[in-house]
XYZ file of C-alpha atoms in Angstrom:
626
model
C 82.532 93.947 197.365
C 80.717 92.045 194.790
C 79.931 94.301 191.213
C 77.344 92.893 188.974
C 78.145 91.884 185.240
C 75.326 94.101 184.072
C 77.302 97.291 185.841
C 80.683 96.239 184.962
C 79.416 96.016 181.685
C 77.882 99.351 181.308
C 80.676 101.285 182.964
C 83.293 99.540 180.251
C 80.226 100.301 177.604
C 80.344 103.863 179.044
C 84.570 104.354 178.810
C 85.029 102.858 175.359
C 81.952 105.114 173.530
C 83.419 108.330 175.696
C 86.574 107.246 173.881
C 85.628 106.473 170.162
C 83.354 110.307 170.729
C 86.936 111.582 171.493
C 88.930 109.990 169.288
C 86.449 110.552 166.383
C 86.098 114.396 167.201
C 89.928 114.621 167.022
C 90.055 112.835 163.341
C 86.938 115.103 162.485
C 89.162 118.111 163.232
C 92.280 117.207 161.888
C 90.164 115.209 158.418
C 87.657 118.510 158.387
C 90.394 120.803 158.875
C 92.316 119.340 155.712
C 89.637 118.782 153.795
C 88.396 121.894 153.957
C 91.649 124.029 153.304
C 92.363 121.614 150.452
C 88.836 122.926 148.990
C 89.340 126.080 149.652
C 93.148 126.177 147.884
C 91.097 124.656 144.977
C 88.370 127.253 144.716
C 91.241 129.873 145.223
C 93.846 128.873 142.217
C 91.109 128.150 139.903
C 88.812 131.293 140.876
C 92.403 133.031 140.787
C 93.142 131.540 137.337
C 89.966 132.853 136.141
C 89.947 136.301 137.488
C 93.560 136.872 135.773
C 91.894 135.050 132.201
C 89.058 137.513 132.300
C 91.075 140.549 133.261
C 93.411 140.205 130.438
C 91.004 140.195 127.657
C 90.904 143.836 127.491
C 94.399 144.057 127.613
C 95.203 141.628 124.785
C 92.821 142.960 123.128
C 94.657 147.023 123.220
C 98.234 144.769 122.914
C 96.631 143.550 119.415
C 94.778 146.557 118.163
C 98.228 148.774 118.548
C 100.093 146.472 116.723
C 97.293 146.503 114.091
C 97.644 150.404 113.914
C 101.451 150.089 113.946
C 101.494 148.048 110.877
C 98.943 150.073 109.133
C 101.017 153.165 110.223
C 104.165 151.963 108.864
C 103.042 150.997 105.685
C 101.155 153.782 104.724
C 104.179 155.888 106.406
C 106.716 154.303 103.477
C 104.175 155.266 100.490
C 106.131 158.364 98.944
C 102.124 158.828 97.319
C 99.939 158.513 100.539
C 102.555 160.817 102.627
C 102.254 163.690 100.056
C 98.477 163.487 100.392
C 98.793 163.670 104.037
C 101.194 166.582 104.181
C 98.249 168.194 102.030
C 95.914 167.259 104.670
C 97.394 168.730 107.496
C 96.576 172.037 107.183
C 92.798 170.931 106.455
C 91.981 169.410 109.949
C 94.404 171.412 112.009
C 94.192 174.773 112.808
C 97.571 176.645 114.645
C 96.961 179.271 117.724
C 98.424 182.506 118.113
C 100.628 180.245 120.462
C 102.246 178.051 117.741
C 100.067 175.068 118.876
C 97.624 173.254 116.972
C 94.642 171.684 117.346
C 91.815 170.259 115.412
C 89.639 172.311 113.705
C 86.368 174.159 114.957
C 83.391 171.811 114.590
C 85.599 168.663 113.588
C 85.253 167.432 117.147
C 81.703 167.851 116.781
C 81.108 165.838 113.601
C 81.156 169.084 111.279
C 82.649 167.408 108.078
C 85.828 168.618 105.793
C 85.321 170.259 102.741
C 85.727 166.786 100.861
C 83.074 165.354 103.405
C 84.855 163.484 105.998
C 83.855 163.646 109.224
C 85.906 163.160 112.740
C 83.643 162.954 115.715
C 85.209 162.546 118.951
C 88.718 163.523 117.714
C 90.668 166.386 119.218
C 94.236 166.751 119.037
C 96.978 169.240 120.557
C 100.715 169.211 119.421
C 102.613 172.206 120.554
C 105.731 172.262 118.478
C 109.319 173.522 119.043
C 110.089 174.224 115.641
C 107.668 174.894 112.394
C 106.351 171.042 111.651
C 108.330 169.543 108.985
C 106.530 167.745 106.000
C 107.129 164.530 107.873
C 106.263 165.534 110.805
C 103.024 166.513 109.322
C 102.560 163.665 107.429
C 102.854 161.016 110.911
C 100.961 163.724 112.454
C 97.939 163.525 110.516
C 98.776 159.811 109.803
C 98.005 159.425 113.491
C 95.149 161.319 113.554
C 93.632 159.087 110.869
C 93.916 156.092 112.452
C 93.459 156.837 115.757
C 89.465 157.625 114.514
C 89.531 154.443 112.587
C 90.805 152.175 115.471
C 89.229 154.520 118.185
C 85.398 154.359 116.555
C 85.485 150.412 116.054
C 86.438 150.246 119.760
C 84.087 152.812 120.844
C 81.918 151.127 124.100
C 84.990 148.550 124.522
C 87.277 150.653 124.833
C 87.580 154.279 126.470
C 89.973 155.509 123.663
C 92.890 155.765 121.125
C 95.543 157.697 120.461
C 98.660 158.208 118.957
C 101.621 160.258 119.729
C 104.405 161.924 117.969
C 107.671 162.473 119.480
C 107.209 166.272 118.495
C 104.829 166.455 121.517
C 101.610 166.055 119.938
C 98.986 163.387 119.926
C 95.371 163.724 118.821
C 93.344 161.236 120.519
C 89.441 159.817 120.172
C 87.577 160.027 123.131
C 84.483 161.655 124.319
C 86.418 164.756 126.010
C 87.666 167.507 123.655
C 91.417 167.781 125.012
C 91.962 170.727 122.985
C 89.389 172.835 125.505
C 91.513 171.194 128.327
C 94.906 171.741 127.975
C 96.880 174.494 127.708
C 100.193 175.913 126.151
C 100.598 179.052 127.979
C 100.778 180.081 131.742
C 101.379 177.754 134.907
C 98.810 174.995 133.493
C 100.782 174.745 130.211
C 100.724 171.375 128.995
C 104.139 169.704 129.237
C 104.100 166.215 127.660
C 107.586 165.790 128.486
C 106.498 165.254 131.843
C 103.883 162.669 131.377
C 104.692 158.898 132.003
C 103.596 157.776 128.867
C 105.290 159.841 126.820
C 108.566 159.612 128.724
C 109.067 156.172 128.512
C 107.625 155.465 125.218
C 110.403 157.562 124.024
C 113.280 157.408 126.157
C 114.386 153.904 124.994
C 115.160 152.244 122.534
C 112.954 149.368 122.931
C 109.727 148.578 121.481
C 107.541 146.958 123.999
C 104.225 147.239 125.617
C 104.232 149.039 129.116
C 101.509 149.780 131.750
C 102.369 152.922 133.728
C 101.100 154.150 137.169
C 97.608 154.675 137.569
C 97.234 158.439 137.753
C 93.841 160.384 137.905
C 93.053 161.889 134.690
C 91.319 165.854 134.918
C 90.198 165.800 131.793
C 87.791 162.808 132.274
C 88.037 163.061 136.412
C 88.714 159.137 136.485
C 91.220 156.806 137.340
C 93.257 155.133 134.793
C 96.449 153.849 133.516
C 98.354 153.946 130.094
C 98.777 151.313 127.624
C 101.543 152.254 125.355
C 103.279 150.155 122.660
C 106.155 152.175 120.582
C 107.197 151.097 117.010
C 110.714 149.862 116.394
C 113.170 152.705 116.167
C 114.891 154.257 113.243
C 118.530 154.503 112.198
C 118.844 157.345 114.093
C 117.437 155.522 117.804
C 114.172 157.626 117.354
C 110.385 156.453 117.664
C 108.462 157.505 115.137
C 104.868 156.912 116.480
C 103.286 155.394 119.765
C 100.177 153.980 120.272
C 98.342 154.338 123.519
C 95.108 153.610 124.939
C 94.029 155.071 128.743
C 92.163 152.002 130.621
C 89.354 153.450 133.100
C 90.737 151.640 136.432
C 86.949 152.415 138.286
C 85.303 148.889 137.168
C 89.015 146.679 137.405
C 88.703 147.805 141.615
C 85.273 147.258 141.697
C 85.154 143.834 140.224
C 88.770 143.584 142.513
C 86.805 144.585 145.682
C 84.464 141.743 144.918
C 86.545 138.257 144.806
C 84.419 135.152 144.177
C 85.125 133.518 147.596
C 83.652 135.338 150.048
C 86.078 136.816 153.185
C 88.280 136.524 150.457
C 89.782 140.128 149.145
C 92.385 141.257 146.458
C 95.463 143.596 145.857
C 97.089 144.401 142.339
C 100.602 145.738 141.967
C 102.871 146.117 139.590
C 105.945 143.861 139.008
C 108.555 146.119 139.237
C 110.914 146.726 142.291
C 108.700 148.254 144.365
C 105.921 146.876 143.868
C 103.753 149.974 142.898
C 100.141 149.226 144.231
C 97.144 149.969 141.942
C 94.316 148.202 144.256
C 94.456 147.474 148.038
C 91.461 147.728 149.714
C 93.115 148.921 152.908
C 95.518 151.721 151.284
C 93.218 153.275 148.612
C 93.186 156.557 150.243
C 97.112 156.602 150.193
C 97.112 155.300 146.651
C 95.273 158.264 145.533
C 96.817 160.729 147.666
C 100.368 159.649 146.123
C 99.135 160.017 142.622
C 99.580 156.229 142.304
C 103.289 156.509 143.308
C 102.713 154.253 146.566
C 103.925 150.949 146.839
C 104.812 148.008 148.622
C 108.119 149.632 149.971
C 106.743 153.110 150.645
C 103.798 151.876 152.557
C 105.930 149.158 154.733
C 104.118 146.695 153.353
C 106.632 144.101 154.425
C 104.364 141.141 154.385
C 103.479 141.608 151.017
C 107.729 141.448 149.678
C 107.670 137.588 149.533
C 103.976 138.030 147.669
C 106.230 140.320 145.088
C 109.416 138.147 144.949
C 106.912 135.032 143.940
C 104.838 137.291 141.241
C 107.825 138.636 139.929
C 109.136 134.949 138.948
C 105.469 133.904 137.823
C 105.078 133.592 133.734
C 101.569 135.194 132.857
C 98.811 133.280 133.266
C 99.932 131.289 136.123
C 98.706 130.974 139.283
C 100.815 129.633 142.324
C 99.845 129.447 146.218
C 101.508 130.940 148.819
C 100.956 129.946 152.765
C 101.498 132.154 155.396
C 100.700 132.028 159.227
C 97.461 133.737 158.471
C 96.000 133.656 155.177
C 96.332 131.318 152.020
C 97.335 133.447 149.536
C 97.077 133.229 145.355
C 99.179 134.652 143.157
C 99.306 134.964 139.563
C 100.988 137.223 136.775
C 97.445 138.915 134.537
C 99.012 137.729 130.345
C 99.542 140.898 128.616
C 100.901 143.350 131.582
C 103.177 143.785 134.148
C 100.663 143.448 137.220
C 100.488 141.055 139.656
C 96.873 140.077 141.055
C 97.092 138.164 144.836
C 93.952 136.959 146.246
C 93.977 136.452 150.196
C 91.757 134.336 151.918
C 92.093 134.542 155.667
C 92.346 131.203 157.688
C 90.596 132.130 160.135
C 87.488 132.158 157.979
C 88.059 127.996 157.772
C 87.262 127.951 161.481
C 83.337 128.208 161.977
C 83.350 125.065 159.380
C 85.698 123.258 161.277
C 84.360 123.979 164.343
C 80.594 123.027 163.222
C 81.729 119.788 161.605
C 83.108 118.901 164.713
C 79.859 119.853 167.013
C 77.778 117.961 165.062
C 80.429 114.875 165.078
C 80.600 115.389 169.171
C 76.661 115.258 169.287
C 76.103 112.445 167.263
C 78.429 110.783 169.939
C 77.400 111.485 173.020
C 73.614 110.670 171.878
C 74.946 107.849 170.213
C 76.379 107.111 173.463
C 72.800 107.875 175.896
C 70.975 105.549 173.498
C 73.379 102.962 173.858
C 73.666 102.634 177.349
C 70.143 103.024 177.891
C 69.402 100.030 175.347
C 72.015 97.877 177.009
C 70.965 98.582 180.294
C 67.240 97.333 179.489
C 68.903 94.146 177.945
C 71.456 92.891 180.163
C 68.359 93.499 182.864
C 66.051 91.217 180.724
C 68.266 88.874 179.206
C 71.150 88.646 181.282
C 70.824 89.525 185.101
C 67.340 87.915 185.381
C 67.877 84.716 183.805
C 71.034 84.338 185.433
C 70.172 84.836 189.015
C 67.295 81.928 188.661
C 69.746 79.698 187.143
C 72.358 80.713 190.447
C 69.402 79.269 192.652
C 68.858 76.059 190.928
C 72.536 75.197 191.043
C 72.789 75.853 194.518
C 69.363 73.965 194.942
C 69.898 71.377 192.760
C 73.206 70.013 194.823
C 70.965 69.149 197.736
C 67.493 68.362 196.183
C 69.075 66.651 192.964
C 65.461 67.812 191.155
C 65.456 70.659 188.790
C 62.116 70.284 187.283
C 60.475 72.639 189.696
C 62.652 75.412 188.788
C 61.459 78.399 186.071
C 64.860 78.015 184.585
C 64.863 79.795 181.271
C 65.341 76.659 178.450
C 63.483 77.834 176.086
C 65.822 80.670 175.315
C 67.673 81.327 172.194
C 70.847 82.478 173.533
C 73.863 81.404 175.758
C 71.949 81.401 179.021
C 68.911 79.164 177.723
C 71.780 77.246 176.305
C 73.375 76.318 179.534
C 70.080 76.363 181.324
C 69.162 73.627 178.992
C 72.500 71.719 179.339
C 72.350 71.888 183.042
C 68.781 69.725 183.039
C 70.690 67.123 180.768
C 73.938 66.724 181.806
C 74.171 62.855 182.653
C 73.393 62.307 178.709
C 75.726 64.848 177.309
C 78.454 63.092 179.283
C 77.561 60.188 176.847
C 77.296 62.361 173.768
C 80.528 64.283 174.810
C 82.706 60.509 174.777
C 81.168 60.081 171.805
C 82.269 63.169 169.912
C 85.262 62.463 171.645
C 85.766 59.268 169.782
C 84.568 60.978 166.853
C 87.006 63.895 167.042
C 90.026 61.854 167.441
C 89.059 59.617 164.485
C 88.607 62.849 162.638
C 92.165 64.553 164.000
C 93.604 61.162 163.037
C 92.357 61.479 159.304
C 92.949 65.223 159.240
C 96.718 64.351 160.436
C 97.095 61.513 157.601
C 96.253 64.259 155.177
C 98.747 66.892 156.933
C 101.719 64.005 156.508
C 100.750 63.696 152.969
C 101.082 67.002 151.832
C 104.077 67.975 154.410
C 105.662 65.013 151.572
C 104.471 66.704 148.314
C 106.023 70.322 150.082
C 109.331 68.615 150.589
C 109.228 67.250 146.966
C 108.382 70.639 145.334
C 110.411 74.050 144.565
C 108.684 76.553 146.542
C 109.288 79.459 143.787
C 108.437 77.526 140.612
C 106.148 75.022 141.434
C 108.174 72.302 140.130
C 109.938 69.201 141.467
C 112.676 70.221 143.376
C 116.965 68.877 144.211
C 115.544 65.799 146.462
C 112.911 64.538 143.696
C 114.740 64.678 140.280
C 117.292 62.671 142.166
C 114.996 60.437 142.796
C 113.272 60.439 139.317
C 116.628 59.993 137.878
C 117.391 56.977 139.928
C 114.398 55.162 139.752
C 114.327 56.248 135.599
C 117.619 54.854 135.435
C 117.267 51.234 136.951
C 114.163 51.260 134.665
C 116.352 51.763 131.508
C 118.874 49.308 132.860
C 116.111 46.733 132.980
C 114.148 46.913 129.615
C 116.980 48.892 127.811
C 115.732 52.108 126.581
C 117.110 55.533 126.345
C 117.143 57.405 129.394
C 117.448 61.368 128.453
C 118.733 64.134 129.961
C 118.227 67.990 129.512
C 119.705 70.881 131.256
C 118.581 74.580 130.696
C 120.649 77.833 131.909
C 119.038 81.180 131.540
C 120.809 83.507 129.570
C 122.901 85.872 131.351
C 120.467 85.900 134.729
C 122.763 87.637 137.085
C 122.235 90.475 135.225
C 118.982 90.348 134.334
C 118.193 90.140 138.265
C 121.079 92.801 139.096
C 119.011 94.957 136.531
C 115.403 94.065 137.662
C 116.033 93.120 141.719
C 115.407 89.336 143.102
C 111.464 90.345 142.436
C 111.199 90.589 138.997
C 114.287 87.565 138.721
C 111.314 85.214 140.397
C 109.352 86.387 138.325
C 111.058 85.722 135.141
C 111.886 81.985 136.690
C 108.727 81.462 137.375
C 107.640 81.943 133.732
C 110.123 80.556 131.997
C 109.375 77.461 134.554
C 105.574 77.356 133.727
C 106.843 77.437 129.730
C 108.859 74.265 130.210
C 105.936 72.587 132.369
C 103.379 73.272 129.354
C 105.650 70.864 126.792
C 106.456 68.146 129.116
C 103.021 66.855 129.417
C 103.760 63.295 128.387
C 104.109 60.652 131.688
C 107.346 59.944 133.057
C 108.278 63.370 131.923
C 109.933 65.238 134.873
C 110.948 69.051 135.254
C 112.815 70.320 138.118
C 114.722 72.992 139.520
C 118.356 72.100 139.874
C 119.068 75.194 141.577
C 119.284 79.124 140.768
C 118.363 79.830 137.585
C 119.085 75.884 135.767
C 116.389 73.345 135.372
C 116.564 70.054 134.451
C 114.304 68.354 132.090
C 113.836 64.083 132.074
C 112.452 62.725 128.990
C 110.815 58.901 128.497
C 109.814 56.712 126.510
C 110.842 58.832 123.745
C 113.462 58.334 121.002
C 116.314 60.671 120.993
C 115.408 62.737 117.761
C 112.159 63.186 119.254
C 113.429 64.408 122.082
C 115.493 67.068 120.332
C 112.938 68.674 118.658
C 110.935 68.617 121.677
C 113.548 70.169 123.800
C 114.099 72.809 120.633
C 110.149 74.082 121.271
C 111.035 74.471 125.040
C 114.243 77.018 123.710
C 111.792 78.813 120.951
C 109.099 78.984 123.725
C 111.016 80.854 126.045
C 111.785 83.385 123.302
C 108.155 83.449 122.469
C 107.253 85.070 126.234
C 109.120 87.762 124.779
C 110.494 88.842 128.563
C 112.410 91.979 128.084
C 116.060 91.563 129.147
C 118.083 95.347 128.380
C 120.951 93.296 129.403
C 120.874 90.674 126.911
C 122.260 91.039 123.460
C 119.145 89.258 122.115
C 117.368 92.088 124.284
C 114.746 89.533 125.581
C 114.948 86.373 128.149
C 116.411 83.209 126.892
C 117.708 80.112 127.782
C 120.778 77.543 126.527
C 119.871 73.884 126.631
C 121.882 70.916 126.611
C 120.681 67.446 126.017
C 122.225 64.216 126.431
C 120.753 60.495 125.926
C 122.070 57.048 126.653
C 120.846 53.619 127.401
C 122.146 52.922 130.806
C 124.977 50.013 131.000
C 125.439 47.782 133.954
C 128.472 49.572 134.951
C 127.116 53.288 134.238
C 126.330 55.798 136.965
C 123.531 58.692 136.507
C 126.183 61.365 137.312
C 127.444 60.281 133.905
C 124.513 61.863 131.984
C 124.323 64.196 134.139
C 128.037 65.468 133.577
C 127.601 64.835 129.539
C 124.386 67.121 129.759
C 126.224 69.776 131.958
C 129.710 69.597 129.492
C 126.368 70.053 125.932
C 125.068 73.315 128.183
C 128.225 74.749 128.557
C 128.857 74.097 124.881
C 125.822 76.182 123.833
C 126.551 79.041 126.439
C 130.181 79.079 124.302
C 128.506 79.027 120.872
C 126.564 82.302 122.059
C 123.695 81.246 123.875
C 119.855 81.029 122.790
C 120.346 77.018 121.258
C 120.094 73.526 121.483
C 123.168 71.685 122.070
C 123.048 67.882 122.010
C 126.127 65.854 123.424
C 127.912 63.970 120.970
């Protein structure tokens, strides 16, 4: 069964596009697939690496105001002058309950000024005291209450408030809420400050740095919020004497938290201790707040997010590393200035749609790539192949029994391959002429072509394939035919041999690359000063060369072979090895006018005994045979 060219060729026209659609929509995938995760890991750390920069302003900011009010506190504490006027003080903004607590006084809170015409707005204050207060411990106590309104009103709209406490179990505090018509000191609501986290661990150790505690829902301002709290160094004694604190409203950290800048993307914040005690998860908020912030990562079975923990844990603030696992990319980064770590998951399965469009549109491209193909090479082959060649299969078989062609709609005046043999089947008797004649032609020109192959074939076999100079086989022969010269008209005939310095170890230091290297340079340094004719350089073999110099009297010679020595040093070619600590090269030179009875291998041997001469009187020089 016979199959046309035209179908042959569109079934093989059909097979190989069906195959480049396939094979391109599998490198779409796999290239899509990694291009897009490698964007997305991008967006992720540096929208990650933002988030925590922007979320730890405020907290840098508290970190540096309670230092600020620590200082001012301790230096005003150590004035014997300023503490007597604040012992006086105390009994002019506080006023003590039936109870034995104290509190501000009426109408302070309110902006009603002192008798010397200060005014307090938004301060309260409660300390509840187990013994009468002592002059010091009025003295920090109204200390405190001082510059909590100082450092409270020049925050007021940034932050929510200030406050310092005493270890005595007080603290007045500037805030919009009056805590003295809040808490209590008698009866099952009694205020026990003992109990609170901040106080607690502000003053159970002896250390004096910033902490974050739990978030915990505040009554008095019926938000959520968490403690800042920095104490000051301790006394003598192991004792705090004051600790600053600021309450951060947690409401707008979830919300912005809720909201990550990828979208599908969401966000959890814990805290970097062993538990990992969660503050924001946008599945567990409702057990968050149940538990009084006391749930974590352990008590919620969480076990996916240990590994997320482990990594934060070992994280120094302000970075931002990416964790992989079977389902989600995950960031996570340490926020500078607390002990929280913020993750930011994006799902993979959110990559997919992308993937899988990329790839749609890649498979349709193909297959009409693949319609408008065949259909074009259907219509061609028809018109310019199947056509043409079926009227040219008639006139051959015509032509062998009529012997005229003329007759024939053969298509000659066609550009391509089938007017081209349409045309050569009307002439063929002359092209048999033409083709003897490019024959002739051809071998004249393979002949010439062949000459010139033999001629460089000779300059290969004369030339070192690494340097570019002569090579073994043609300095003998220079030297031979240089020498019978000298015999004849008696000149000099001079010899010079150059070593490079300690080469072994320059190539066991570099490798045989960079040891070609430095040959070949030191090579093209010797070529550049023996310009003058009969002057031959060669490679004698490894790292020697050998240099012959004519028509030139010895003296000459020397100094000419001493600018090939200080030219290699002048390429500078570092060499760690070297004592000189760059390349260099011993030379020695020999010269004679060639007897009757004298042999080359003479000079050669009196050239060889001056180079080992200079490699014995430490390298780097000229040594001429004596």
């Amino acid at each position: 069964m016979r199959h046309s060219l035209a179908g042959r060729t569109l079934r093989l026209a059909v097979l190989r596009i069906s195959m480049v659609v396939v094979c391109a929509s599998v490198v779409s995938y796999v290239l899509n697939r990694s291009l897009i995760e490698e964007a997305v890991r991008a967006q992720l750390l540096l929208s990650t690496e933002k988030t925590i920069q922007r979320e730890s302003l405020p907290f840098r900011e508290i970190r540096e105001l309670q230092q600020n009010f620590l200082a001012e506190f301790r230096a005003i504490d150590r004035d014997p002058l300023q503490r007597q006027a604040l012992v006086r003080s105390f009994d002019d903004i506080f006023y003590r309950h039936d109870d034995g607590s104290y509190t501000q006084r009426p109408g302070l809170f309110e902006g009603q000024p002192l008798a010397d015409g200060r005014r307090f707005a938004n301060m309260s204050a409660t300390y509840a005291p187990d013994i009468a207060p002592s002059d010091d411990v009025k003295a920090r106590f109204v200390l405190s209450y001082l510059l909590s309104h100082k450092y409270g009103s020049t925050t007021q709209g940034r932050l929510f408030n200030f406050y310092g406490v005493v270890p005595e179990k007080g603290f007045p505090i500037y805030q919009a809420a009056d805590i003295a018509k809040v808490f209590h000191y008698r009866g099952p609501e009694a205020l026990k400050l003992e109990t609170y986290e901040f106080y607690s661990r502000g003053f159970a150790s002896g250390q004096s740095e910033t902490f974050l505690t739990r978030m915990y829902f505040d009554s008095s301002n019926n938000a959520w919020m968490t403690t800042m709290g920095t104490p000051d160094t301790v006394e003598a004694g192991g004792q705090h004497r004051i600790l600053a604190c600021v309450d951060i409203l947690l409401d707008d950290l979830m919300e912005r938290l809720a909201r990550p800048s990828i979208e599908g993307a969401y966000s959890t914040l814990f805290l970097a201790d062993t538990e990992g005690t969660l503050m924001f998860h946008p599945q567990q908020m409702e057990a968050i707040q149940q538990s009084e912030g006391k749930a974590s990562i352990e008590s919620l079975h969480l076990g996916m997010y240990r590994p997320l923990l482990h990594t934060g844990g070992q994280l120094e603030p302000g970075k931002v590393v990416l964790v992989d696992t079977p389902d989600e990319i995950v960031a996570v980064g340490r926020i500078p200035e607390t002990p929280t770590i913020l993750t930011i998951h994006y799902p993979r399965a959110l990559m997919q749609p992308a993937i899988l469009q990329n790839l749609a549109v890649v498979a349709t491209l193909g297959l009409v790539t693949l319609l408008v193909e065949v259909f074009l090479l259907r219509s061609i082959l028809q018109n310019q192949v199947t056509r043409p060649l079926q009227r040219l299969m008639r006139a051959t078989r015509e032509v062998g029994a009529t012997a005229e062609l003329g007759k024939y709609d053969l298509p000659v005046q066609s550009g391509d391959e089938i007017g081209e043999l349409s045309r050569d089947f009307t002439r063929m008797s002359e092209r048999i002429y033409e083709a003897h004649e490019r024959l002739e032609s051809t071998v004249q020109q393979r002949t010439l072509a062949l000459e010139e192959a033999n001629q460089k074939l000779a300059a290969l076999s004369m030339t070192d394939s690494l340097t570019g100079l002569a090579n073994r086989r043609h300095f003998d022969e220079a030297l031979h035919a240089e020498w019978q010269h000298a015999t004849r008209s008696g000149s000099y005939v001079i010899l010079a041999m150059l070593d490079v310095d300690w080469f072994k170890k320059y190539n066991d230091h570099y490798g045989h690359q960079g040891g070609d290297k430095c040959l070949r340079r030191v090579a093209h340094s010797i070529q550049a000063h023996a310009h003058r004719a009969g002057d031959v350089v060669a490679r004698y073999g490894g790292e020697e060369f050998v240099l012959i110099i004519t028509n030139t009297p010895p003296e000459e010679a020397q100094a000419l072979v001493q600018s090939m020595c200080q030219a290699v040093r002048a390429l500078q070619l570092p060499h760690p090895l070297s004592p000189f600590g760059i390349v260099t090269v011993s030379i020695g030179m020999a010269a004679t006018i060639p007897r009757p009875n004298d042999q080359p291998s003479d000079l050669l041997q009196q050239a060889d005994a001056a180079l080992y001469q200079a490699k014995a009187a430490g390298r780097n020089q000229v040594v001429q045979a004596g």
